[in-house]
Every structure is written in C-alpha cells, then in structure tokens.
Coordinates of C-alpha atoms and ligand atoms in Angstrom, one line a residue:
M172 CA 110.8 83.7 60.7
K173 CA 112.8 80.7 61.8
V174 CA 116.5 81.1 62.3
I175 CA 118.2 77.7 61.7
H176 CA 121.8 76.8 62.3
S177 CA 122.0 73.1 61.5
I178 CA 121.8 71.4 58.1
I179 CA 119.7 68.5 59.4
E180 CA 117.1 70.9 60.9
L181 CA 117.0 72.9 57.6
K182 CA 116.4 69.7 55.6
E183 CA 113.7 68.4 58.0
T184 CA 111.9 71.8 57.9
L185 CA 112.0 71.9 54.1
C186 CA 110.9 68.3 53.8
T187 CA 107.7 69.2 55.7
C188 CA 107.2 72.2 53.4
R189 CA 107.6 70.0 50.3
S190 CA 105.2 67.4 51.6
K191 CA 102.6 70.2 51.5
G192 CA 103.4 70.9 47.9
Q193 CA 105.2 74.3 48.7
T194 CA 107.8 75.7 46.4
V195 CA 111.1 76.9 47.7
G196 CA 113.2 79.9 46.8
L197 CA 116.8 80.4 47.9
V198 CA 118.7 83.6 48.3
P199 CA 122.4 83.0 49.2
T200 CA 124.1 85.9 51.0
M201 CA 127.1 86.6 53.2
G202 CA 125.2 88.9 55.6
A203 CA 125.6 92.6 56.3
L204 CA 122.3 92.9 54.4
H205 CA 121.1 96.0 52.7
D206 CA 118.4 97.1 50.2
G207 CA 120.2 95.2 47.4
H208 CA 119.8 91.9 49.2
A209 CA 116.2 92.9 50.3
S210 CA 115.2 93.2 46.6
L211 CA 116.2 89.6 46.0
V212 CA 114.4 88.4 49.1
K213 CA 111.2 90.3 48.2
R214 CA 111.3 88.8 44.7
S215 CA 111.7 85.3 46.1
V216 CA 108.9 85.9 48.7
A217 CA 106.6 87.0 45.8
E218 CA 107.4 84.0 43.6
N219 CA 107.7 81.1 46.1
D220 CA 105.8 79.7 49.1
V221 CA 108.9 79.4 51.2
T222 CA 112.0 81.6 51.0
V223 CA 115.3 80.5 52.6
V224 CA 118.0 83.1 52.9
S225 CA 121.4 81.8 53.8
I226 CA 123.7 84.0 55.8
F227 CA 127.2 82.6 55.6
L228 CA 130.5 84.4 55.3
N229 CA 132.1 81.8 53.2
P230 CA 135.9 81.6 53.9
T231 CA 136.8 79.6 50.8
Q232 CA 135.9 82.4 48.4
F233 CA 138.1 85.0 50.2
N234 CA 141.6 85.0 48.6
D235 CA 142.6 87.9 50.9
P236 CA 142.4 87.1 54.6
K237 CA 142.3 90.9 55.5
D238 CA 139.2 91.3 53.3
L239 CA 137.5 88.4 55.2
E240 CA 138.6 89.9 58.6
R241 CA 137.2 93.4 58.0
Y242 CA 134.0 92.1 56.3
P243 CA 131.0 93.5 58.3
R244 CA 129.1 91.0 60.5
T245 CA 125.6 92.1 61.6
L246 CA 123.5 88.9 62.1
E247 CA 120.9 90.4 64.4
A248 CA 120.1 93.3 62.1
D249 CA 120.1 90.9 59.1
C250 CA 117.4 88.7 60.7
D251 CA 115.3 91.8 61.4
L252 CA 115.6 92.8 57.8
L253 CA 114.7 89.3 56.5
A254 CA 111.7 89.0 58.8
A255 CA 110.5 92.4 57.5
C256 CA 110.9 91.2 53.9
G257 CA 108.7 88.2 54.7
A258 CA 111.4 85.4 54.5
Q259 CA 110.3 82.2 56.3
I260 CA 113.8 80.8 57.0
A261 CA 117.2 82.4 57.8
F262 CA 119.9 79.7 57.5
A263 CA 123.0 80.8 59.4
P264 CA 125.4 77.8 59.9
S265 CA 128.8 77.9 61.4
V266 CA 132.0 77.2 59.3
K267 CA 132.3 73.8 61.0
E268 CA 128.8 72.9 60.0
V269 CA 129.4 73.7 56.3
Y270 CA 133.0 72.5 56.1
P271 CA 133.4 69.6 58.7
E272 CA 136.4 68.7 56.5
P273 CA 138.3 71.0 54.0
D274 CA 136.5 71.1 50.7
T275 CA 138.9 69.8 48.1
R276 CA 136.5 69.9 45.1
V277 CA 137.6 71.8 42.1
F278 CA 135.2 73.6 39.7
S279 CA 136.5 74.9 36.4
Y280 CA 134.3 76.8 33.9
P281 CA 136.7 78.8 31.7
P282 CA 136.6 81.5 30.5
T283 CA 133.8 82.6 32.9
D284 CA 135.8 81.8 36.0
T285 CA 139.3 82.6 34.8
V286 CA 138.9 86.2 33.5
M287 CA 138.4 89.5 35.5
E288 CA 137.6 88.6 39.2
G289 CA 138.8 85.0 38.4
A290 CA 142.2 86.4 37.4
F291 CA 142.6 89.0 40.2
R292 CA 141.1 86.8 43.0
P293 CA 142.6 83.4 42.4
G294 CA 140.4 80.6 43.8
H295 CA 137.4 83.0 44.4
F296 CA 135.0 81.4 42.0
N297 CA 136.1 77.9 43.1
G298 CA 135.0 78.9 46.6
V299 CA 131.8 80.4 45.3
C300 CA 131.0 77.1 43.5
Q301 CA 131.8 75.1 46.6
I302 CA 129.4 77.0 48.8
V303 CA 126.6 77.5 46.3
S304 CA 126.7 73.8 45.3
K305 CA 126.4 72.9 49.0
L306 CA 123.5 75.3 49.5
F307 CA 121.8 73.9 46.4
S308 CA 122.1 70.4 47.8
Y309 CA 120.8 71.3 51.3
V310 CA 117.9 73.4 50.0
E311 CA 117.1 71.9 46.6
P312 CA 115.4 75.1 45.6
D313 CA 113.0 75.6 42.7
K314 CA 114.5 79.0 42.1
A315 CA 117.7 80.7 43.3
Y316 CA 118.1 84.5 43.3
F317 CA 121.4 86.2 42.5
G318 CA 122.2 89.9 42.0
E319 CA 123.5 91.2 38.7
K320 CA 125.7 93.4 40.9
D321 CA 128.0 90.3 40.8
Y322 CA 127.5 89.9 37.1
Q323 CA 130.4 87.4 36.6
Q324 CA 129.2 85.3 39.5
I325 CA 125.9 84.6 37.7
C326 CA 127.7 83.5 34.5
V327 CA 129.8 81.1 36.5
I328 CA 126.9 79.7 38.5
R329 CA 124.9 79.2 35.3
R330 CA 127.7 77.1 34.0
M331 CA 127.9 75.1 37.2
V332 CA 124.1 74.4 37.2
E333 CA 124.4 73.2 33.6
D334 CA 127.5 71.1 34.4
L335 CA 126.0 69.4 37.5
G336 CA 122.6 68.9 35.7
L337 CA 120.7 70.7 38.5
Q338 CA 117.0 71.3 38.1
L339 CA 116.5 74.8 39.3
E340 CA 116.0 78.2 37.8
I341 CA 118.6 80.9 38.3
V342 CA 116.9 84.2 38.6
P343 CA 119.1 87.3 37.9
C344 CA 118.0 90.5 39.7
P345 CA 118.9 94.1 38.7
V346 CA 121.5 96.1 40.6
V347 CA 120.1 98.2 43.4
R348 CA 121.9 101.6 43.7
E349 CA 122.2 104.4 46.2
E350 CA 120.7 107.7 45.1
S351 CA 124.2 108.8 43.8
G352 CA 124.3 105.8 41.5
L353 CA 126.8 103.8 43.6
A354 CA 125.9 100.1 43.5
R355 CA 124.8 99.1 47.0
S356 CA 127.4 96.8 48.6
S357 CA 128.2 95.5 52.1
R358 CA 131.7 97.0 51.6
N359 CA 130.3 100.5 51.2
T360 CA 130.1 100.8 55.0
L361 CA 133.9 100.7 54.9
L362 CA 134.0 103.9 52.8
S363 CA 134.1 107.4 54.4
E364 CA 131.4 109.8 53.4
Q365 CA 133.8 111.5 51.0
E366 CA 134.9 108.2 49.5
R367 CA 131.3 107.3 48.8
T368 CA 130.8 110.5 46.9
I369 CA 133.9 109.8 44.9
A370 CA 132.8 106.2 44.2
A371 CA 129.6 107.4 42.7
N372 CA 131.7 108.5 39.7
I373 CA 132.2 104.9 38.7
H374 CA 128.5 104.4 37.6
R375 CA 128.4 108.0 36.2
V376 CA 131.3 107.4 33.8
L377 CA 130.1 103.9 32.8
N378 CA 126.7 105.4 32.0
E379 CA 128.3 108.2 30.0
S380 CA 130.2 105.6 28.0
R381 CA 127.0 104.0 26.8
H382 CA 126.2 107.1 24.7
L383 CA 129.5 107.1 22.8
V384 CA 129.5 106.1 19.2
A385 CA 133.0 104.6 19.1
S386 CA 135.0 101.4 18.8
V387 CA 135.2 98.9 21.7
Q388 CA 138.8 100.0 22.3
A389 CA 137.9 103.7 22.4
V390 CA 135.0 103.1 24.8
H391 CA 137.4 101.1 27.0
D392 CA 140.0 103.8 27.0
F393 CA 137.4 106.5 27.7
V394 CA 136.2 104.7 30.9
V395 CA 139.7 103.9 32.2
T396 CA 141.1 107.4 31.5
K397 CA 138.1 109.2 33.0
I398 CA 138.0 107.1 36.2
N399 CA 141.7 107.2 36.8
A400 CA 141.7 111.0 36.5
I401 CA 139.5 111.2 39.6
P402 CA 141.6 111.4 42.8
G403 CA 140.9 108.5 45.1
L404 CA 139.9 106.1 42.3
E405 CA 142.1 103.6 40.5
V406 CA 140.8 101.1 37.9
Q407 CA 142.1 97.5 38.4
Y408 CA 140.5 96.3 35.2
F409 CA 137.8 97.2 32.8
N410 CA 136.8 94.5 30.3
I411 CA 134.2 94.7 27.6
V412 CA 133.0 91.2 27.1
D413 CA 130.5 88.8 25.6
G414 CA 127.6 89.0 28.2
I415 CA 127.4 85.1 28.4
T416 CA 130.8 83.6 27.9
L417 CA 132.7 86.7 29.3
A418 CA 135.3 86.4 26.5
D419 CA 136.8 89.7 25.5
I420 CA 135.3 91.3 22.4
N421 CA 137.0 93.6 19.9
D422 CA 134.0 94.6 17.8
W423 CA 130.5 95.4 18.9
K424 CA 129.2 92.9 16.3
E425 CA 131.0 90.0 17.9
A426 CA 128.3 89.2 20.4
S427 CA 124.5 89.7 20.8
S428 CA 125.0 90.6 24.5
V429 CA 127.8 92.9 25.5
V430 CA 128.7 94.0 29.0
G431 CA 131.5 96.1 30.5
C432 CA 132.8 94.8 33.9
I433 CA 134.9 97.0 36.1
T434 CA 136.8 96.9 39.4
V435 CA 138.0 100.1 41.0
F436 CA 140.1 100.7 44.1
C437 CA 138.6 103.5 46.2
G438 CA 140.2 105.5 49.0
N439 CA 143.2 104.9 51.2
V440 CA 142.6 101.4 52.6
P441 CA 141.7 100.8 49.6
I442 CA 138.3 99.2 49.1
R443 CA 137.6 97.2 46.0
L444 CA 134.4 98.1 44.3
I445 CA 132.8 96.2 41.3
D446 CA 130.2 97.4 38.9
H447 CA 129.2 96.7 35.3
I448 CA 127.2 98.3 32.4
R449 CA 125.2 96.7 29.7
Y450 CA 126.0 98.0 26.2
K451 CA 123.7 95.6 24.4
Ligands
AMP671 P1 126.7 89.0 49.0 O1 126.2 89.0 50.4 O2 127.6 90.2 48.7 O3 127.4 87.7 48.6 O4 125.5 89.1 48.1 C1 124.4 88.2 48.1 C2 123.6 88.4 46.9 O5 123.0 89.7 46.9 C3 124.4 88.2 45.6 O6 123.6 87.5 44.6 C4 124.6 89.7 45.2 O7 124.8 89.8 43.8 C5 123.3 90.3 45.6 N1 123.5 91.8 45.8 C6 124.4 92.4 46.5 N2 124.4 93.7 46.3 C7 123.4 93.9 45.5 C8 122.8 95.1 44.8 N3 123.3 96.3 45.1 N4 121.8 94.9 44.0 C9 121.3 93.7 43.7 N5 121.8 92.6 44.2 C10 122.8 92.7 45.1

C-alpha cells in the first residue's frame, strides 16, 4: 500500500490508474480506524480496482476545539489496518496541504444540515462539505463509501453531490457494532470500561422502541425517558425524522422512510455518542 501526503502525487498516481481503465473507490476518514472503517474499506476493495482511504482530521468540522484536541491519532496503526484490508492508497495530507488558505466556501442544504447535529454543532456540516468536496475533486472517485453510523452526514453529502452535479455514487454502509450493541466509534476509546457498558443501553433502548405500537410522540418520550433514567447517560436530542429530508415527522404515515436519530452524553468528561434506528 502506498502512503501519499501530497495532492499532486495523489492525482498523478490516480491518473496512471485511470489510463489503465481502473475504477476508483474513496473512503474518507479522520483516522483512529476500527472495524467500522474496515467494513467500508473492504467493501470498496471488493467493488473497485483501486481504493483510496483518506486519513485527515479535518479541523473545519470541529466546532469544539477540545473535541479536536483529544481526538485519537494513530496513523501507523491505521496504515497497518488499511494494508490488511487491501487498500491500495492511504492519503494522509497535512492541514497546510488541504487548506493552504482558509476555506471560505459556504454550503447550505436545509433542513438536512440545520437540524440535529447541524443545530448542536454549528458549522459542522459546512466543514464536512468543505473537506468532502475537496477530496472528491482530488480523487474523482467512481464510488464513495460512508457509514450509516453518521446517518445525517450521508443525507447532507447526497444533497451536496446533487447540488454540485458530481458524477459519483454514494454508497451507504451499515453500522458496525461492538458485541454489546454499542456503535463502534473512534471516540469509544475515550470511554472507561464501565462507561462502555452503560453506553450499550443506547442501542438497546432504541431497538426496544421499534417494537412499540404507539404514536411518534409516545415513542420519542419512551426513548428519552428510558435513556435519561440510566445514571451516566443524558440525551441531548432524539428526533424522529423523514429518512431523506430529516424533517421532523408527527405521524408515521408522513414519510415512507422514518429514522430516529439520537445524541447522548456519556460519563464524566462527557463523551458525545451518536446513534440512530430505522423505524421504516
Ligand atoms: P470518521 O473517521 O469518524 O469520520 O468516519 C469515517 C467513515 O467511517 C464515516 O463514513 C463513518 O460514518 C464511518 N464509520 C465510522 N464508524 C462506523 C461504524 N461503527 N460502522 C460503520 N461505519 C462507520
């Protein structure tokens, strides 16, 4: 596997691949890779001749400097994992390489980027669109792989792809979970053993809520009350939304795809954990 740090070298390498008629898959990541990322990489390796995995801790999508500061950085182990998954290229540029000048572009795709994470992390999705649009322009992938773990992110990126008229396929990949049900996340390493056990309740309660025969409001209240009753967990928001536009729904019949998106604070630091459940 080639580890590339410069945009020019990346473009030249991909130009050679394309001249041989090879297809290219892109998996954008922020590093601290785990089985969740590996599932995206393996899927791309299976579906494309060349897989590029970007490892870039993108500062413009962090609204909280402390979150960026404590984010785990494990480049060497990341490259070992990517090589084992069969990726051909790890692209790990510096911040200066990606942002030689501050990025002043503004992306706006309401309501996908204004609700939930968009509301609680102002500027987050603008930063995501800035980096993902840059990566798309460096790599020009045939397919790009994103985890449903970040459900809202996929909805925003789909809107951006449509808006910019890009010719690529966005491939959503299912959430990979720990045995306990906790969604795998780079931030899980910041949890103590006991906090991890507590955090597993998030998925358990969401799953339980799928089996209720009740109004949208009643299901909402069930999830929030149950999770808040667990010491060490505090719900920041739980929205039951149209699975495409992310607009709130009040009745199950309002949309053909319905998803519940949640963010929960866990532990003393506390660590923000996100998850979601599909109702239909
Ligand atoms: P990140 O490094 O957190 O930006 O994640 C890079 C990509 O991996 C994103 O598309 C995430 O949605 C995806 N990802 C992260 N964790 C998981 C997981 N547990 N299951 C599936 N995909 C994931």
